[in-house]
Coordinates of N, CA, C and O and ligand atoms in Angstrom, one line a residue:
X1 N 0.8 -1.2 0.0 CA 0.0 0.0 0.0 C 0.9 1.3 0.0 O 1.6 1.6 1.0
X2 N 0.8 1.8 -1.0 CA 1.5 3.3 -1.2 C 0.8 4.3 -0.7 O -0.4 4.3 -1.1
X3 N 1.2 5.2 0.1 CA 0.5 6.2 0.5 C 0.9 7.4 0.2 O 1.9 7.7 1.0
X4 N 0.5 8.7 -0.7 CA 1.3 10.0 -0.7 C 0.5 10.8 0.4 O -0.7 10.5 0.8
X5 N 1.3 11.7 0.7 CA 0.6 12.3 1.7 C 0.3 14.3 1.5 O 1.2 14.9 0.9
X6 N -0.2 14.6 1.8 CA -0.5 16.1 1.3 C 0.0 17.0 2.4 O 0.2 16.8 3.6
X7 N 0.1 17.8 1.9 CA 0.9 18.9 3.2 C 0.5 19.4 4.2 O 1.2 19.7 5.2
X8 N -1.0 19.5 4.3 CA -1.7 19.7 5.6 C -1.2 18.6 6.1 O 0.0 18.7 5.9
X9 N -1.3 17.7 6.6 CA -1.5 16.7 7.3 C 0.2 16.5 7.9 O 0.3 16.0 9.0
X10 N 1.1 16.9 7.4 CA 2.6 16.9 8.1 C 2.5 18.0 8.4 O 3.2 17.9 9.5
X11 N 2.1 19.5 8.2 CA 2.1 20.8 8.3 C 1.2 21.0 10.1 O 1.3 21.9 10.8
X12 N 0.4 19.9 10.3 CA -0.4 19.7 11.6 C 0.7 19.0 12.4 O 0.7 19.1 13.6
X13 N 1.6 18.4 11.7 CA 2.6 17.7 12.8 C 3.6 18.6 13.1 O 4.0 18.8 14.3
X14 N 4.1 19.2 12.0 CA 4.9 19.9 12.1 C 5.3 21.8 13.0 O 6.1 22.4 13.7
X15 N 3.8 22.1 12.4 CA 3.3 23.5 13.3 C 3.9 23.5 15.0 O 5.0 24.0 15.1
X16 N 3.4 23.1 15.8 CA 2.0 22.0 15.6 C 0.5 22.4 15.7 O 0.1 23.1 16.7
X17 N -0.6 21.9 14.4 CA -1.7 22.5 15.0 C -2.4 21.3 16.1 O -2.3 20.1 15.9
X18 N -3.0 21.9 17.4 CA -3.5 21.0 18.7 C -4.6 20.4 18.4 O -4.9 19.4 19.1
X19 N -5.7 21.0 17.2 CA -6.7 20.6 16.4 C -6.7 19.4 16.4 O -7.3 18.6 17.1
X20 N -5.5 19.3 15.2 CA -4.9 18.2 14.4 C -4.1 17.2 14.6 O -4.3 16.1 14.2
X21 N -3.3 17.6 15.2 CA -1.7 16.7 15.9 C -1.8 15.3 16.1 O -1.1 14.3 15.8
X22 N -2.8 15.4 16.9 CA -2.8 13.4 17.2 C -3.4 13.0 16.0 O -2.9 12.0 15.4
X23 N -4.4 13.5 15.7 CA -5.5 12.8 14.2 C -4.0 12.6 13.1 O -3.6 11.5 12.6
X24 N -3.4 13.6 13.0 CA -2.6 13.3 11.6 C -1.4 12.6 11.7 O -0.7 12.2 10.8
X25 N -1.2 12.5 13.2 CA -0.1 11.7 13.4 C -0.4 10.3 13.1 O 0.1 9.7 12.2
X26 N -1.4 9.8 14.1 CA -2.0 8.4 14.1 C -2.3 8.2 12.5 O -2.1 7.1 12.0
X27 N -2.6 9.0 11.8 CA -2.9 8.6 10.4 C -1.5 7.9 9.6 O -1.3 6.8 9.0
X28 N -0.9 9.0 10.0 CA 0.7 8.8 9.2 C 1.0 7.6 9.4 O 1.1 6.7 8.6
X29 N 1.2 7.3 11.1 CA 1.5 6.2 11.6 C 0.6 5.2 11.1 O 1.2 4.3 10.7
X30 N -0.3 5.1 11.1 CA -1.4 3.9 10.3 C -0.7 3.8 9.0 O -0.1 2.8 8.9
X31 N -0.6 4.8 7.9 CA -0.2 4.5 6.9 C 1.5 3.9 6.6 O 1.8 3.2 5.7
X32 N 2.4 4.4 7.6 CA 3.2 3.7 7.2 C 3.5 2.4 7.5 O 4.5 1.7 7.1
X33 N 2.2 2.1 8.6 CA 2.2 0.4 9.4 C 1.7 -0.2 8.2 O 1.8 -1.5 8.1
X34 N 1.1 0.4 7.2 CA 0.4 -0.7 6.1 C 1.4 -0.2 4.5 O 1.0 -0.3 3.3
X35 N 2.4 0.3 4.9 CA 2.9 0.3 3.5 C 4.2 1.9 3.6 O 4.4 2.7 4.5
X36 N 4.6 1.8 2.3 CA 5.1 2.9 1.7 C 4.8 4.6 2.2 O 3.6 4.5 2.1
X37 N 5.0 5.5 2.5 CA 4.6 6.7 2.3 C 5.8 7.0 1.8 O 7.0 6.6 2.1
X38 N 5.1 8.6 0.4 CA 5.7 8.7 -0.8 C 5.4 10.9 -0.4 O 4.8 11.3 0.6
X39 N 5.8 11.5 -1.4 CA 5.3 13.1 -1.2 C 5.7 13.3 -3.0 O 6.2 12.5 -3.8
X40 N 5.3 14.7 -3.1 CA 5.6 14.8 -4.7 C 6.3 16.9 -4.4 O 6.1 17.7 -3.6
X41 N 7.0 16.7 -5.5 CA 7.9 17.3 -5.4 C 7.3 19.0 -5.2 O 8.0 20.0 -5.0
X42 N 6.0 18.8 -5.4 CA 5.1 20.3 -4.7 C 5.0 20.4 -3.2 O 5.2 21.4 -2.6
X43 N 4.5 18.6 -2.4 CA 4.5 19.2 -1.4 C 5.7 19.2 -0.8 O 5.8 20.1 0.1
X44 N 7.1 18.3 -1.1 CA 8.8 18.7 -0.2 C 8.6 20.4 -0.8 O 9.0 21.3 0.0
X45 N 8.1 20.7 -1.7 CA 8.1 22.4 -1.7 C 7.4 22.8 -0.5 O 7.9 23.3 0.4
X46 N 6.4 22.6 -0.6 CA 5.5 23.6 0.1 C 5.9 23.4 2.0 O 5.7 24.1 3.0
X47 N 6.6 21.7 1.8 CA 7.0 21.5 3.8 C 8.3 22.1 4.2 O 8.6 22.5 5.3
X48 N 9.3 22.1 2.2 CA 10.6 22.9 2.9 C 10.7 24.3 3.4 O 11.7 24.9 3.9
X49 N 9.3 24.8 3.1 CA 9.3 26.6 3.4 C 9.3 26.9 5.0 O 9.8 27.9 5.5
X50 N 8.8 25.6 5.7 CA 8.4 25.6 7.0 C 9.9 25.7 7.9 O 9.8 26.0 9.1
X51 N 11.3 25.6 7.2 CA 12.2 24.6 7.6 C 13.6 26.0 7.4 O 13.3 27.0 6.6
X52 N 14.5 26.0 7.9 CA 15.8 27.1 7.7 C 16.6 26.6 6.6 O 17.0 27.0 5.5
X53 N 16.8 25.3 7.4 CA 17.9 24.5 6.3 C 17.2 23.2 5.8 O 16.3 22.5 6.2
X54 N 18.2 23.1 4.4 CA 17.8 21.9 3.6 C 17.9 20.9 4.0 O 17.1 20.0 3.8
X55 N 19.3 20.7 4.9 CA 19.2 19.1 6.1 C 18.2 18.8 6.8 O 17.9 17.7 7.1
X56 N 17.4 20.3 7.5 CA 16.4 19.7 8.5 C 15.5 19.4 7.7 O 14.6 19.0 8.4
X57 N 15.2 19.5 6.7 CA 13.9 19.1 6.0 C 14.0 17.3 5.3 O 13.2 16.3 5.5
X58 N 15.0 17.5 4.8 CA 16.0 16.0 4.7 C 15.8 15.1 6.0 O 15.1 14.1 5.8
X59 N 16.3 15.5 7.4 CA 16.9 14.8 8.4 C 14.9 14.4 8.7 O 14.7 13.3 9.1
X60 N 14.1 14.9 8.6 CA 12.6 15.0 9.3 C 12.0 13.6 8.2 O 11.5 12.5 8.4
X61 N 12.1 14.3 7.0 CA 11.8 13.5 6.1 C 12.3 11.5 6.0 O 11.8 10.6 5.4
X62 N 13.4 11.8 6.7 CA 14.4 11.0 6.6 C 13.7 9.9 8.0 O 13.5 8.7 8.0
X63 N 13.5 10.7 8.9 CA 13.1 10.2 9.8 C 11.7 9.6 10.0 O 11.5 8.6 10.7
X64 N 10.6 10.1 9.1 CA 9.6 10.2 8.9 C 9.2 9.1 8.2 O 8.1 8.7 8.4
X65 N 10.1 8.5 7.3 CA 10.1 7.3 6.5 C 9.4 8.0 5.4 O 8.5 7.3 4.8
X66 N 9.6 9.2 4.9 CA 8.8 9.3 3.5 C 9.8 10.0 2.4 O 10.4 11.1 2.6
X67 N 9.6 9.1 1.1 CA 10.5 9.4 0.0 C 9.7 10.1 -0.7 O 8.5 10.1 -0.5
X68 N 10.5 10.8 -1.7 CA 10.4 11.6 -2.6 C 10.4 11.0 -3.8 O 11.4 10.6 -4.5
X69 N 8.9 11.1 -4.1 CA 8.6 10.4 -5.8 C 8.3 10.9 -7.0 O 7.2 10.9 -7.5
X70 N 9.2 11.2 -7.4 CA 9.1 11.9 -8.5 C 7.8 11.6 -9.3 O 7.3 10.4 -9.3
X71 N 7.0 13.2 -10.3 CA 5.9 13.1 -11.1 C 6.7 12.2 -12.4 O 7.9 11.9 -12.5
X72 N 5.7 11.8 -13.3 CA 5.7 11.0 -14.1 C 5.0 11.9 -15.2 O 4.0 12.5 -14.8
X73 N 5.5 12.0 -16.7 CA 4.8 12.9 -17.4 C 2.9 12.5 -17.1 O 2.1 13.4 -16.8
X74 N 2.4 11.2 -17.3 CA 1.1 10.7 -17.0 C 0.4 11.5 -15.7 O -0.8 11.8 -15.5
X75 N 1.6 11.7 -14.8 CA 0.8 12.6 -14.0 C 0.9 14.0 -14.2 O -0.1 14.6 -13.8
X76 N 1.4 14.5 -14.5 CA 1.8 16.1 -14.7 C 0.6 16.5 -15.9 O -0.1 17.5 -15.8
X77 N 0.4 15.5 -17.0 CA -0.8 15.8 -17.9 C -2.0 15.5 -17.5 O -3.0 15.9 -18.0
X78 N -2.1 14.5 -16.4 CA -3.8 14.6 -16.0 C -4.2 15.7 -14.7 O -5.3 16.0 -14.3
X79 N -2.6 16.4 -14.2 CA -2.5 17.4 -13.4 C -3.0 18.7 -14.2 O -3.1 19.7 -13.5
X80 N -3.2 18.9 -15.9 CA -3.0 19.8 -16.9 C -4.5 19.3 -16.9 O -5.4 20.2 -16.8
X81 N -4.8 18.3 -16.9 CA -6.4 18.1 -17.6 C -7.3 18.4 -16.7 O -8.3 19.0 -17.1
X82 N -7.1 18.1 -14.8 CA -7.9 18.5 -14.0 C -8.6 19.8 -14.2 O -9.8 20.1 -14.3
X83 N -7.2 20.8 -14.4 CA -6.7 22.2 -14.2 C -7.3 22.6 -15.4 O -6.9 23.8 -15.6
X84 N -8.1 22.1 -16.3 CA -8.5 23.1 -17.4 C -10.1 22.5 -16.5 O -10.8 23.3 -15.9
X85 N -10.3 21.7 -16.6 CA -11.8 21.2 -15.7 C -12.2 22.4 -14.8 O -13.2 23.1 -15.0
X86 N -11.6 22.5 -14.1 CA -11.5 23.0 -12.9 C -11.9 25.0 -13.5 O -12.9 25.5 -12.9
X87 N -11.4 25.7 -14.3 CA -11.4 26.3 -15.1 C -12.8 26.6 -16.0 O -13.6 27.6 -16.1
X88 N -12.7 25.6 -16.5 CA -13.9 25.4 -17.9 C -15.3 25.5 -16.6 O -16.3 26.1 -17.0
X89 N -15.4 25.1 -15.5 CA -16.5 24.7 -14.9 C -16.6 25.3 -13.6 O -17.5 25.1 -12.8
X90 N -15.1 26.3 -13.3 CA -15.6 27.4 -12.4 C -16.7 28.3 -12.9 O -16.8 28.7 -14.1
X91 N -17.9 28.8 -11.4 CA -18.9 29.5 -11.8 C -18.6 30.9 -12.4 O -17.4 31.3 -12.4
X92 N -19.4 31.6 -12.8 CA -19.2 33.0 -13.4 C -19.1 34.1 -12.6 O -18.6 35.2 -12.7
X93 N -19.9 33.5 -11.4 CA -20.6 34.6 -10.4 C -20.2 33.9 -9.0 O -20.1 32.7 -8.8
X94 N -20.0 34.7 -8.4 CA -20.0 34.6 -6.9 C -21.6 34.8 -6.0 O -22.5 35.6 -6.0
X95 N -21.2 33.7 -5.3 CA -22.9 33.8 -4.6 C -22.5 34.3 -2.8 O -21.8 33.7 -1.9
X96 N -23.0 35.6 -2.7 CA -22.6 35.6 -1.5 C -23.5 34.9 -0.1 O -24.6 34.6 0.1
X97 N -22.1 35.1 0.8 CA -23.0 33.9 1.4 C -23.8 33.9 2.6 O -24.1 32.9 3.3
X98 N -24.1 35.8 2.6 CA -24.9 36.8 3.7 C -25.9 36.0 3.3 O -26.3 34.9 3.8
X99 N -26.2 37.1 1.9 CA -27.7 37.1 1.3 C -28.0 36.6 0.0 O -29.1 36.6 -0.6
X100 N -27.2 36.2 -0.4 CA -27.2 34.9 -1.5 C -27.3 35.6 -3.0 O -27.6 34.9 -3.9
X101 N -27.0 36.8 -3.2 CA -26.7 37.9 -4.2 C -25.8 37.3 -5.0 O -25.0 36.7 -4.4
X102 N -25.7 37.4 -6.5 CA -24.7 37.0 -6.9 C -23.8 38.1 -7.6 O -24.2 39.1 -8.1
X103 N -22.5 37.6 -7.5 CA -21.7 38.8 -7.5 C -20.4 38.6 -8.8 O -20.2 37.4 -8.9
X104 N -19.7 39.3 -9.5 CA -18.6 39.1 -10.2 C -17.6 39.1 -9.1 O -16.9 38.2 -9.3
X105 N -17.4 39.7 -8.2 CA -15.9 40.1 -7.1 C -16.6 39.1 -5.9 O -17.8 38.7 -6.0
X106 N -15.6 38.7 -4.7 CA -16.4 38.6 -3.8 C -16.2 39.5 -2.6 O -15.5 39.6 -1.6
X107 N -17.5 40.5 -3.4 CA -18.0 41.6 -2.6 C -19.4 42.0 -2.6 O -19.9 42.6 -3.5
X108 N -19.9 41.7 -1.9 CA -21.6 41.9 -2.4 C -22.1 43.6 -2.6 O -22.2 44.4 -1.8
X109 N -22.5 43.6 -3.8 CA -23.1 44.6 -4.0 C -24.4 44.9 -3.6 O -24.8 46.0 -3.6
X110 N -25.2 43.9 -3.2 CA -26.6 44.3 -2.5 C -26.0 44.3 -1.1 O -26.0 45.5 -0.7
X111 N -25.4 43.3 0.0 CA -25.4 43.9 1.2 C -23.8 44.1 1.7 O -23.6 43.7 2.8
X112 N -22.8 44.5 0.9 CA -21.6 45.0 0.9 C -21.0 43.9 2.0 O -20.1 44.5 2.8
X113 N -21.1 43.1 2.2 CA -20.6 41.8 2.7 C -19.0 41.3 1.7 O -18.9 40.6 0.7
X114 N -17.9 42.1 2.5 CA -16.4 41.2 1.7 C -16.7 39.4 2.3 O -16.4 39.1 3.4
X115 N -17.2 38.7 1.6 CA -16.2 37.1 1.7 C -14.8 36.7 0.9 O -14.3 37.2 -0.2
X116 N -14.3 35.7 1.9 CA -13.2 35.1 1.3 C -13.9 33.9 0.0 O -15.1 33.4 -0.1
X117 N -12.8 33.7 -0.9 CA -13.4 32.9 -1.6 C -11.7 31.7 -1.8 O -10.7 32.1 -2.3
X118 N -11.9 30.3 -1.3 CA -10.9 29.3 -2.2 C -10.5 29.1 -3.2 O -11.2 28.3 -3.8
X119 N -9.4 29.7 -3.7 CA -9.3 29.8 -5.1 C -8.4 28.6 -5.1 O -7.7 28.4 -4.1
X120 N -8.5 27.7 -6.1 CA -7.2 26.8 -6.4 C -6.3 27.3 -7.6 O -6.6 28.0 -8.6
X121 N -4.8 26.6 -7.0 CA -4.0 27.0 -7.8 C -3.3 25.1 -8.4 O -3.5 24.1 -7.8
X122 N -2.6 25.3 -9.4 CA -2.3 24.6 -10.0 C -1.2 23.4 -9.0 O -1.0 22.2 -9.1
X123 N -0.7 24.2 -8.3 CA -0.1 22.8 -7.0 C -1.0 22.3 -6.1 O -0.5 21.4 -5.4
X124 N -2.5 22.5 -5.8 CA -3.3 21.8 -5.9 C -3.6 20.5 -6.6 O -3.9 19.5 -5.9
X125 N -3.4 20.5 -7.8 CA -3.6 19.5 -9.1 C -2.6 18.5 -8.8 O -2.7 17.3 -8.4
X126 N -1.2 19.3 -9.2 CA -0.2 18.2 -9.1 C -0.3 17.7 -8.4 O -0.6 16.6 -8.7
X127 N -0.5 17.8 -6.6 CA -0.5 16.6 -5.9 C -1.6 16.1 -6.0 O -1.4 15.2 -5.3
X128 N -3.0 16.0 -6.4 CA -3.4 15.2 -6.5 C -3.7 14.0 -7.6 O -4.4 12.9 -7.4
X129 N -3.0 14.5 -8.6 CA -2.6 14.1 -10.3 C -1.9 12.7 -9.8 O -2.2 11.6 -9.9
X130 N -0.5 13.5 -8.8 CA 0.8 12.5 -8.6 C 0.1 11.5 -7.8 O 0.1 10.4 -8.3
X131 N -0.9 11.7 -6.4 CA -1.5 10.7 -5.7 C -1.9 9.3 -6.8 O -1.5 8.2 -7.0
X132 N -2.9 10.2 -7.3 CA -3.8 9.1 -8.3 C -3.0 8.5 -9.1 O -3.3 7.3 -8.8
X133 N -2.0 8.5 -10.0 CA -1.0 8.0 -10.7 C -0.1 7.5 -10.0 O 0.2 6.5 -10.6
X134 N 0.7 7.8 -8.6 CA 2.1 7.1 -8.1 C 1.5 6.6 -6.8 O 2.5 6.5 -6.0
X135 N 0.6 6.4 -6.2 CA 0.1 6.3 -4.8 C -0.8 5.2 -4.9 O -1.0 4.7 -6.0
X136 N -1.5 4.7 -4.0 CA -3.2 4.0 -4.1 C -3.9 4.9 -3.4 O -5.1 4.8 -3.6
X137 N -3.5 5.9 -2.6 CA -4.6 6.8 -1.9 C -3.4 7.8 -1.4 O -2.2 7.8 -1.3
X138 N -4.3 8.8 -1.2 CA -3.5 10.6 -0.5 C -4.6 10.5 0.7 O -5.8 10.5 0.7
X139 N -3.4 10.4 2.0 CA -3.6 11.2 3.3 C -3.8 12.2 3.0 O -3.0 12.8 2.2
X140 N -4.9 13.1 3.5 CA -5.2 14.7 3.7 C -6.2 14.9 4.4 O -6.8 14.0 5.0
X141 N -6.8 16.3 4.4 CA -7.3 16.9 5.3 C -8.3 17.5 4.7 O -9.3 17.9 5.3
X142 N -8.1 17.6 2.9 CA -9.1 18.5 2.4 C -9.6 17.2 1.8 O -9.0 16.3 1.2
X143 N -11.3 17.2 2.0 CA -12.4 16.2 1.8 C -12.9 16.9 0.3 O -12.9 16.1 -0.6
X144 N -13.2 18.2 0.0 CA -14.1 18.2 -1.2 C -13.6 18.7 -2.5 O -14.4 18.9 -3.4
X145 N -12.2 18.9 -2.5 CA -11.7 19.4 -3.6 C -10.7 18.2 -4.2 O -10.3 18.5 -5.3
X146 N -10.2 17.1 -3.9 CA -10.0 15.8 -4.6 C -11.0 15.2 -4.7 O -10.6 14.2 -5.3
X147 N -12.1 15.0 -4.3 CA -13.2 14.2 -4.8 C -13.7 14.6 -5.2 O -14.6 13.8 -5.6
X148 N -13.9 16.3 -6.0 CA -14.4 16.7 -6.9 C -13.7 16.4 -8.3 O -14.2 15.7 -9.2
X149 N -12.3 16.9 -8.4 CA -11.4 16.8 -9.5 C -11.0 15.8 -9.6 O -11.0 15.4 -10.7
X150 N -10.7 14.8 -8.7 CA -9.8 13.4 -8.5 C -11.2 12.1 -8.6 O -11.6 11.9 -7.5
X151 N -11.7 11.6 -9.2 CA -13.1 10.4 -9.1 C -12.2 9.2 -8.9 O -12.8 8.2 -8.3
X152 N -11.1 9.1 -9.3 CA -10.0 8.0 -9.1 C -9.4 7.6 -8.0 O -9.1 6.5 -7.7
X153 N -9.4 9.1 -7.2 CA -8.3 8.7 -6.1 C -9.1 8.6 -4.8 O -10.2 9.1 -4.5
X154 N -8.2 7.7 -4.1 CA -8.8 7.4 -2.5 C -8.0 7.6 -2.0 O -6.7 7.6 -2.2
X155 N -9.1 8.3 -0.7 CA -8.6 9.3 0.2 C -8.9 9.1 1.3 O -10.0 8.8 1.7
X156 N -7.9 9.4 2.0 CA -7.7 8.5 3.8 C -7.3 9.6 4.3 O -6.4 10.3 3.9
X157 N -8.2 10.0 5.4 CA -8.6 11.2 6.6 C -8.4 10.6 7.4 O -8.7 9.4 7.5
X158 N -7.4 11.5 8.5 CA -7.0 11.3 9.9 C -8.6 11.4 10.6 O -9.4 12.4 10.4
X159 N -8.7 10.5 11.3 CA -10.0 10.8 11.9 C -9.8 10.7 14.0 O -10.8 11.0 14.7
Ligands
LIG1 ZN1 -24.8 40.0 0.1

């Protein structure tokens, strides 16, 4: 059982968030009792920002039992194909989420309500492109944005 793992979920060990900490640990540790854990070359990006030096990201990693798997062109282009999906089938309008107005910005022009809105960006995709192609399942924390784009991949929440 290969497991890639997504950066919240070491980012909770790592912080530490108190939320999170035991849920994502016990996860990790479940996953590496039943197999492999693997990462893709967005998220060693996104965990080495957390880190001073390049050894301690190495030395953690190292410790952690999780290698570094490189993308595969197969995944980098179904990481291209999500990402136009994703794109082609974002809505036009923003619905805000006071008074349910819909808006071009998210700012409501009927009751001037600023919301935040989750934008995805394309290192989103790759890791979950790399999951589905180099993994059998991605450890993570985010429930509705790989089961939207990803219909392939299985996904294992620290619970
Ligand atoms: Zn409004």
């Amino acid at each position: 059982m290969i497991t890639a793992i997504d950066t919240n979920v070491l980012l909770d060990i790592l912080i530490p968030n108190p939320q999170f900490l035991q849920k994502s640990l016990t996860a990790l540790e479940t996953a590496f009792a039943e197999g492999t854990l693997i990462l893709s070359e967005t998220v060693y990006a996104e965990l080495a920002s957390q880190f001073d030096h390049h050894d301690t990201v190495q030395a953690f990693l190292i410790d952690s039992h999780i290698q570094l798997h490189h993308a595969t062109p197969d995944a980098l282009y179904l990481a291209s194909e999500a990402w136009k999906t994703y794109h082609t089938h974002r809505p036009q309008h923003l619905t805000c989420p006071t008074c349910g107005h819909q808006n071009p910005f998210p700012h409501c022009s009927n009751c001037n309500h600023v919301f935040s809105m989750r934008q995805h960006i394309i290192s989103d995709f790759l890791i979950g492109a790399h999951a589905q192609t180099l993994a059998n399942r991605l450890l993570t924390r985010d429930r509705g944005f790989y089961r939207t784009y990803f219909t392939n991949l299985t996904l294992f929440f620290p619970q």
